[in-house]
PDB file of C-alpha atoms in Angstrom:
ATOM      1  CA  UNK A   1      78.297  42.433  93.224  1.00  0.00           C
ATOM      2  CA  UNK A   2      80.143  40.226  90.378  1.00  0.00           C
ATOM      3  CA  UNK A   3      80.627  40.628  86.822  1.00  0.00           C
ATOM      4  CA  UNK A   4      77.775  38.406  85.941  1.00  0.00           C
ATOM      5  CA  UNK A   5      75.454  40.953  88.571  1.00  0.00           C
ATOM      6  CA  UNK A   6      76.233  43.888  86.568  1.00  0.00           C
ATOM      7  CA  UNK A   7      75.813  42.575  83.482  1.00  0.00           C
ATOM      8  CA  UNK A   8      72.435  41.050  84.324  1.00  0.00           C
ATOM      9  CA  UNK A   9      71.441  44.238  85.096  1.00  0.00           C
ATOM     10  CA  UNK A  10      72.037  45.953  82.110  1.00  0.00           C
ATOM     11  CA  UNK A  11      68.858  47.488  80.092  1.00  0.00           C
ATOM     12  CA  UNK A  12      69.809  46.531  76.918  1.00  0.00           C
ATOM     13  CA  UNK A  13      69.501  43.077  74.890  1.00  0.00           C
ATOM     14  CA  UNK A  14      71.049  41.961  71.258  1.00  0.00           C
ATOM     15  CA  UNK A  15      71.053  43.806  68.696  1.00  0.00           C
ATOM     16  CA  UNK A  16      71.401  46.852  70.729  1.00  0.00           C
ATOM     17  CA  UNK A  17      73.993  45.086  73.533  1.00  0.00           C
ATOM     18  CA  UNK A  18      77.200  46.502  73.044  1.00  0.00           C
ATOM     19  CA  UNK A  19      79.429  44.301  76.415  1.00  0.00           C
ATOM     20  CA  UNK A  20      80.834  41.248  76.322  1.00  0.00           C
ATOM     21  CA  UNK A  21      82.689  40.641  79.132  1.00  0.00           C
ATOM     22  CA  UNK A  22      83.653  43.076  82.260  1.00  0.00           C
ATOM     23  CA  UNK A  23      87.851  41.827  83.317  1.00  0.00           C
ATOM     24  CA  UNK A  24      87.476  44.354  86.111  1.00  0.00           C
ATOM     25  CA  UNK A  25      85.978  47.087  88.779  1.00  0.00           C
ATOM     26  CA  UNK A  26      86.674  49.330  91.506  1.00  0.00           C
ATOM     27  CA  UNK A  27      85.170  52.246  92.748  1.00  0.00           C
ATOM     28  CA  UNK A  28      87.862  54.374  90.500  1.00  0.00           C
ATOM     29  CA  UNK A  29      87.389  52.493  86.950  1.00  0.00           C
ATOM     30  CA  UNK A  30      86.260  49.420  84.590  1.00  0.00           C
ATOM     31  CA  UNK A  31      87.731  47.751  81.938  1.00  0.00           C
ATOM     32  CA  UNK A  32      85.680  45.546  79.892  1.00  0.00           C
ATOM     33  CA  UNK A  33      85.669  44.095  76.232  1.00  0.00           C
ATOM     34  CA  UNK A  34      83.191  43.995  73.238  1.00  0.00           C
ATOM     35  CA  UNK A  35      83.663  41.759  69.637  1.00  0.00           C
ATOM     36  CA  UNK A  36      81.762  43.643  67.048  1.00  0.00           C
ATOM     37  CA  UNK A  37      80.263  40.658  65.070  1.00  0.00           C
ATOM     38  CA  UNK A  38      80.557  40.331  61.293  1.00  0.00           C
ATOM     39  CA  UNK A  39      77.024  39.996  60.971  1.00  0.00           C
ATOM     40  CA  UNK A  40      75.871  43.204  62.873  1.00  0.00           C
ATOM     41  CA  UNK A  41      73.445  45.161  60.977  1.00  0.00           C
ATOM     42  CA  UNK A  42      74.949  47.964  60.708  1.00  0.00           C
ATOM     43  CA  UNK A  43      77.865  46.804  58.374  1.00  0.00           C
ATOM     44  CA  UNK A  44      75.259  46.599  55.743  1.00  0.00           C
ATOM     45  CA  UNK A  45      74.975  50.165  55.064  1.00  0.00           C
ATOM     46  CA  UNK A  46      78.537  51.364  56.702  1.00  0.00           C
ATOM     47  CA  UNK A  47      80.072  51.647  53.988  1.00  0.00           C
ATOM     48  CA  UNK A  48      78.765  49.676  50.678  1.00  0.00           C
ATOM     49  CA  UNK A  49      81.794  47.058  50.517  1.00  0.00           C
ATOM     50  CA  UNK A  50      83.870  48.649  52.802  1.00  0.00           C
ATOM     51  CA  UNK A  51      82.264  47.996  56.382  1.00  0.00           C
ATOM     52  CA  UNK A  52      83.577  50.131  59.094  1.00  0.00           C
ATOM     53  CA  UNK A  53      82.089  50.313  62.794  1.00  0.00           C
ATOM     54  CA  UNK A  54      80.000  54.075  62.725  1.00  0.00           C
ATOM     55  CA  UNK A  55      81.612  56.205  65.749  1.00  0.00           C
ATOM     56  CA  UNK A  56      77.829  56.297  67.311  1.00  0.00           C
ATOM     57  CA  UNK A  57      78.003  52.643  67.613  1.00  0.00           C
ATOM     58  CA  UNK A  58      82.239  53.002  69.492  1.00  0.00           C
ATOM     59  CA  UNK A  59      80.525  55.999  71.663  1.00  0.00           C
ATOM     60  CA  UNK A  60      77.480  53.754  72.455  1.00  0.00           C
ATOM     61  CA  UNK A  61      79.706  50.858  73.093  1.00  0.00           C
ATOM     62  CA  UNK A  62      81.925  52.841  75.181  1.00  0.00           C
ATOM     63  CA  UNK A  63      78.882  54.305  77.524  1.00  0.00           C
ATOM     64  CA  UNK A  64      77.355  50.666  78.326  1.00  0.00           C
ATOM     65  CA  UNK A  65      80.915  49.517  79.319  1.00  0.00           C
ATOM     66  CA  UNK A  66      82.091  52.664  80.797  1.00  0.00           C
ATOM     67  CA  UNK A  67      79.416  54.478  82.237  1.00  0.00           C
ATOM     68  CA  UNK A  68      76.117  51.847  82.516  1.00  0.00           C
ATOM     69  CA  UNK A  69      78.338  49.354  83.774  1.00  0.00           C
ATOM     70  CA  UNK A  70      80.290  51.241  85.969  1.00  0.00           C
ATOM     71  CA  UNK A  71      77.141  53.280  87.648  1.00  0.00           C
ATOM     72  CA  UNK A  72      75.607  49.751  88.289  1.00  0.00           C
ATOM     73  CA  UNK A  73      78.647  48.817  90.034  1.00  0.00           C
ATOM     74  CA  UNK A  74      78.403  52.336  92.006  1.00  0.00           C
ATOM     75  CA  UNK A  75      75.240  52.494  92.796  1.00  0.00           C
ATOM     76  CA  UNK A  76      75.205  48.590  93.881  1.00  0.00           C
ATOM     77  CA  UNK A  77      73.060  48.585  96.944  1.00  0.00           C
ATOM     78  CA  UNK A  78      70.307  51.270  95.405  1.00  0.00           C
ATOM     79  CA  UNK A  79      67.322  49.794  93.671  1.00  0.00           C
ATOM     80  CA  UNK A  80      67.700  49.354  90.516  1.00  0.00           C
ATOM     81  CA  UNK A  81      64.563  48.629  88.943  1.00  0.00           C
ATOM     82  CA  UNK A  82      63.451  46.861  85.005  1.00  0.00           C
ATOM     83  CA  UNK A  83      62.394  50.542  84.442  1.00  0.00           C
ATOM     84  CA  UNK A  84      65.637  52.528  85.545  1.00  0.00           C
ATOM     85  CA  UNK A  85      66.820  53.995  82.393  1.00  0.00           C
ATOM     86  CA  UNK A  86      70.294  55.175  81.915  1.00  0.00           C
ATOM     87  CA  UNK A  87      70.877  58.664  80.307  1.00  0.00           C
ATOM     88  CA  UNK A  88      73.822  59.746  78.225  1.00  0.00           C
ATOM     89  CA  UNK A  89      73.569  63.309  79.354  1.00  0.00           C
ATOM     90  CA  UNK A  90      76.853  64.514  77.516  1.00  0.00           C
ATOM     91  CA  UNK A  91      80.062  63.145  75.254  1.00  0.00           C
ATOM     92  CA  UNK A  92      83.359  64.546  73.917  1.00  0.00           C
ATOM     93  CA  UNK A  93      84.849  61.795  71.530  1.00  0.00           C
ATOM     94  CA  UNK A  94      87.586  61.759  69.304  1.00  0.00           C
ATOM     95  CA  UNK A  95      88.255  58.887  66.903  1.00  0.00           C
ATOM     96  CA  UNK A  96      91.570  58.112  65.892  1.00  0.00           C
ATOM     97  CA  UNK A  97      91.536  54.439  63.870  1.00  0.00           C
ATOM     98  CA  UNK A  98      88.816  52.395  62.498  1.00  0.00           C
ATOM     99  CA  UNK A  99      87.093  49.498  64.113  1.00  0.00           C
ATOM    100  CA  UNK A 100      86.093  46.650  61.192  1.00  0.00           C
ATOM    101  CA  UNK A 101      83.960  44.026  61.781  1.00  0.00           C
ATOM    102  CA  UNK A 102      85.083  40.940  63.984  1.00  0.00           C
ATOM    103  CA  UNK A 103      87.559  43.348  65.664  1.00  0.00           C
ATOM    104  CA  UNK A 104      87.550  43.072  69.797  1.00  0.00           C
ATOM    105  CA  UNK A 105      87.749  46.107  71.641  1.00  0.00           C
ATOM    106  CA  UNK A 106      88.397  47.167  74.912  1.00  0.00           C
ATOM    107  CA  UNK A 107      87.479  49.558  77.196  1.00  0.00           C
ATOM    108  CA  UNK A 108      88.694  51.758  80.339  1.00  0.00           C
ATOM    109  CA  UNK A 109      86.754  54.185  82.419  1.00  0.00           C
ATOM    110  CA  UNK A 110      88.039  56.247  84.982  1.00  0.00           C
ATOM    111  CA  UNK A 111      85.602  57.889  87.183  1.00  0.00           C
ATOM    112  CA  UNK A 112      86.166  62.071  87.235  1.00  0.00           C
ATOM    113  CA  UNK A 113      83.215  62.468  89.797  1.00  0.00           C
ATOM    114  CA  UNK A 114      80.076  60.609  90.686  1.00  0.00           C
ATOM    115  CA  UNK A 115      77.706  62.622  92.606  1.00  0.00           C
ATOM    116  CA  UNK A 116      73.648  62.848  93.003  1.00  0.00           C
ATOM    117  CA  UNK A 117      73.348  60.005  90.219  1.00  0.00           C
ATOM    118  CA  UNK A 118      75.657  61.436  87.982  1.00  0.00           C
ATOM    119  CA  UNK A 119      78.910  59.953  86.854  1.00  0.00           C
ATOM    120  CA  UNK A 120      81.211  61.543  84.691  1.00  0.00           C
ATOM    121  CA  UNK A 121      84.343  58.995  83.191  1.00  0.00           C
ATOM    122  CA  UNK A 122      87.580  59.887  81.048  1.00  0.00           C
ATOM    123  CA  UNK A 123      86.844  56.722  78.605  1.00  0.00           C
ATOM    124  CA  UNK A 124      89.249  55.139  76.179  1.00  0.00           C
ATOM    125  CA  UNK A 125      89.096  52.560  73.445  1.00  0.00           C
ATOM    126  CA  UNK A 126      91.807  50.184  72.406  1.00  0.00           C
ATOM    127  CA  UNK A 127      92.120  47.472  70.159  1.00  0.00           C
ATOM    128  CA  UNK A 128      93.739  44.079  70.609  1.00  0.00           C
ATOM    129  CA  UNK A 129      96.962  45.338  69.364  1.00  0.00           C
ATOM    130  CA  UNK A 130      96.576  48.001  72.485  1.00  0.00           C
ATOM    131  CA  UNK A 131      96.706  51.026  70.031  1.00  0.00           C
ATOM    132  CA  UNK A 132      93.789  53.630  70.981  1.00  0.00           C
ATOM    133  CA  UNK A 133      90.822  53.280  68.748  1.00  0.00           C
ATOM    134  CA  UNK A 134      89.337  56.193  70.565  1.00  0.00           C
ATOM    135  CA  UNK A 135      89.211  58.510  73.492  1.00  0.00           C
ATOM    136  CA  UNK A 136      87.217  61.396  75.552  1.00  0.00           C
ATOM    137  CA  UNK A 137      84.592  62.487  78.323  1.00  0.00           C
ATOM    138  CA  UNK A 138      81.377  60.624  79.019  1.00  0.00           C
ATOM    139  CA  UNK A 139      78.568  61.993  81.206  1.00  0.00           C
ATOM    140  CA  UNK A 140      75.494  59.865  82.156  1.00  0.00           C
ATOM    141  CA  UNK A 141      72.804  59.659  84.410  1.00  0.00           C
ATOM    142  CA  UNK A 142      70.255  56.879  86.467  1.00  0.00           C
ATOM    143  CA  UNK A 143      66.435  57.414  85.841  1.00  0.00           C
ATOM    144  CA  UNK A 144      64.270  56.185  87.537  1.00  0.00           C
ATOM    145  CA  UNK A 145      61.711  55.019  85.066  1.00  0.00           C
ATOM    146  CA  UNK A 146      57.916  56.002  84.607  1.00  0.00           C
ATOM    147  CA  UNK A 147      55.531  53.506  84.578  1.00  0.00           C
ATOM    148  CA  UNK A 148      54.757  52.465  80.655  1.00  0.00           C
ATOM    149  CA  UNK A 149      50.629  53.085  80.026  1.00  0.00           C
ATOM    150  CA  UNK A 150      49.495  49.595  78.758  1.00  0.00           C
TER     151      UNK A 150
END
């Protein structure tokens, strides 16, 4: 599976798409990056003049890299269908510095187990002058999806 694979595979689509690029994977970890444009809308309303990126946004930034990336990579010969979901079944963040916008990020996930569908990752956040934007314990699980009533 390549970067490209993974990232095809991924459920989610602009303005809700939160990975730029994945630089690496193993079955222990990924590291990947993410440029939080300008433009995003949520730098209208957070803060009035004084944009800053809302923690939900770093934690949801930090489960598509580190654990929606990383279980596609894991679970790379299982079928992964248009309607598996992805579930962020628990988190334990803390933030230390703010992320503005135009700021690139990166990301590294080390896997603490991954058993019956459910991976569990130590995740941190760095900026590009390497000093930790944020850190903790994300827990996330595959769904296989229900079939939407048209």
């Amino acid at each position: 599976m390549t970067y490209k694979d993974i990232l095809d595979s991924l459920p989610y689509s602009e303005p809700f798409l939160f990975v730029d690029e994945i630089l690496s994977v193993s079955e222990e970890a990924i590291k990947g990056t993410y440029t939080f444009q300008p433009d995003a809308f949520f730098y209208r309303g957070h803060f009035k003049g004084n944009p800053v990126t809302p923690g939900v946004i770093l934690t949801e930034c930090m489960a598509q890299i580190g654990l929606v990336c990383f279980g596609i990579y894991l679970l790379m010969e299982e079928a992964i269908s248009k309607k598996t979901t992805f579930a962020l079944s628990s988190n334990e963040m803390e933030f230390y510095i703010p992320v503005y916008p135009g700021e690139k990020i990166t990301v590294v996930s080390e896997k603490i187990y991954f058993r019956f569908q459910k991976l569990k990752c130590k995740v941190r956040m760095m900026n590009e002058k390497a000093e930790v934007v944020a850190l903790g314990t994300l827990s996330g699980m595959m769904i296989n999806g229900k079939k939407n009533k048209e």
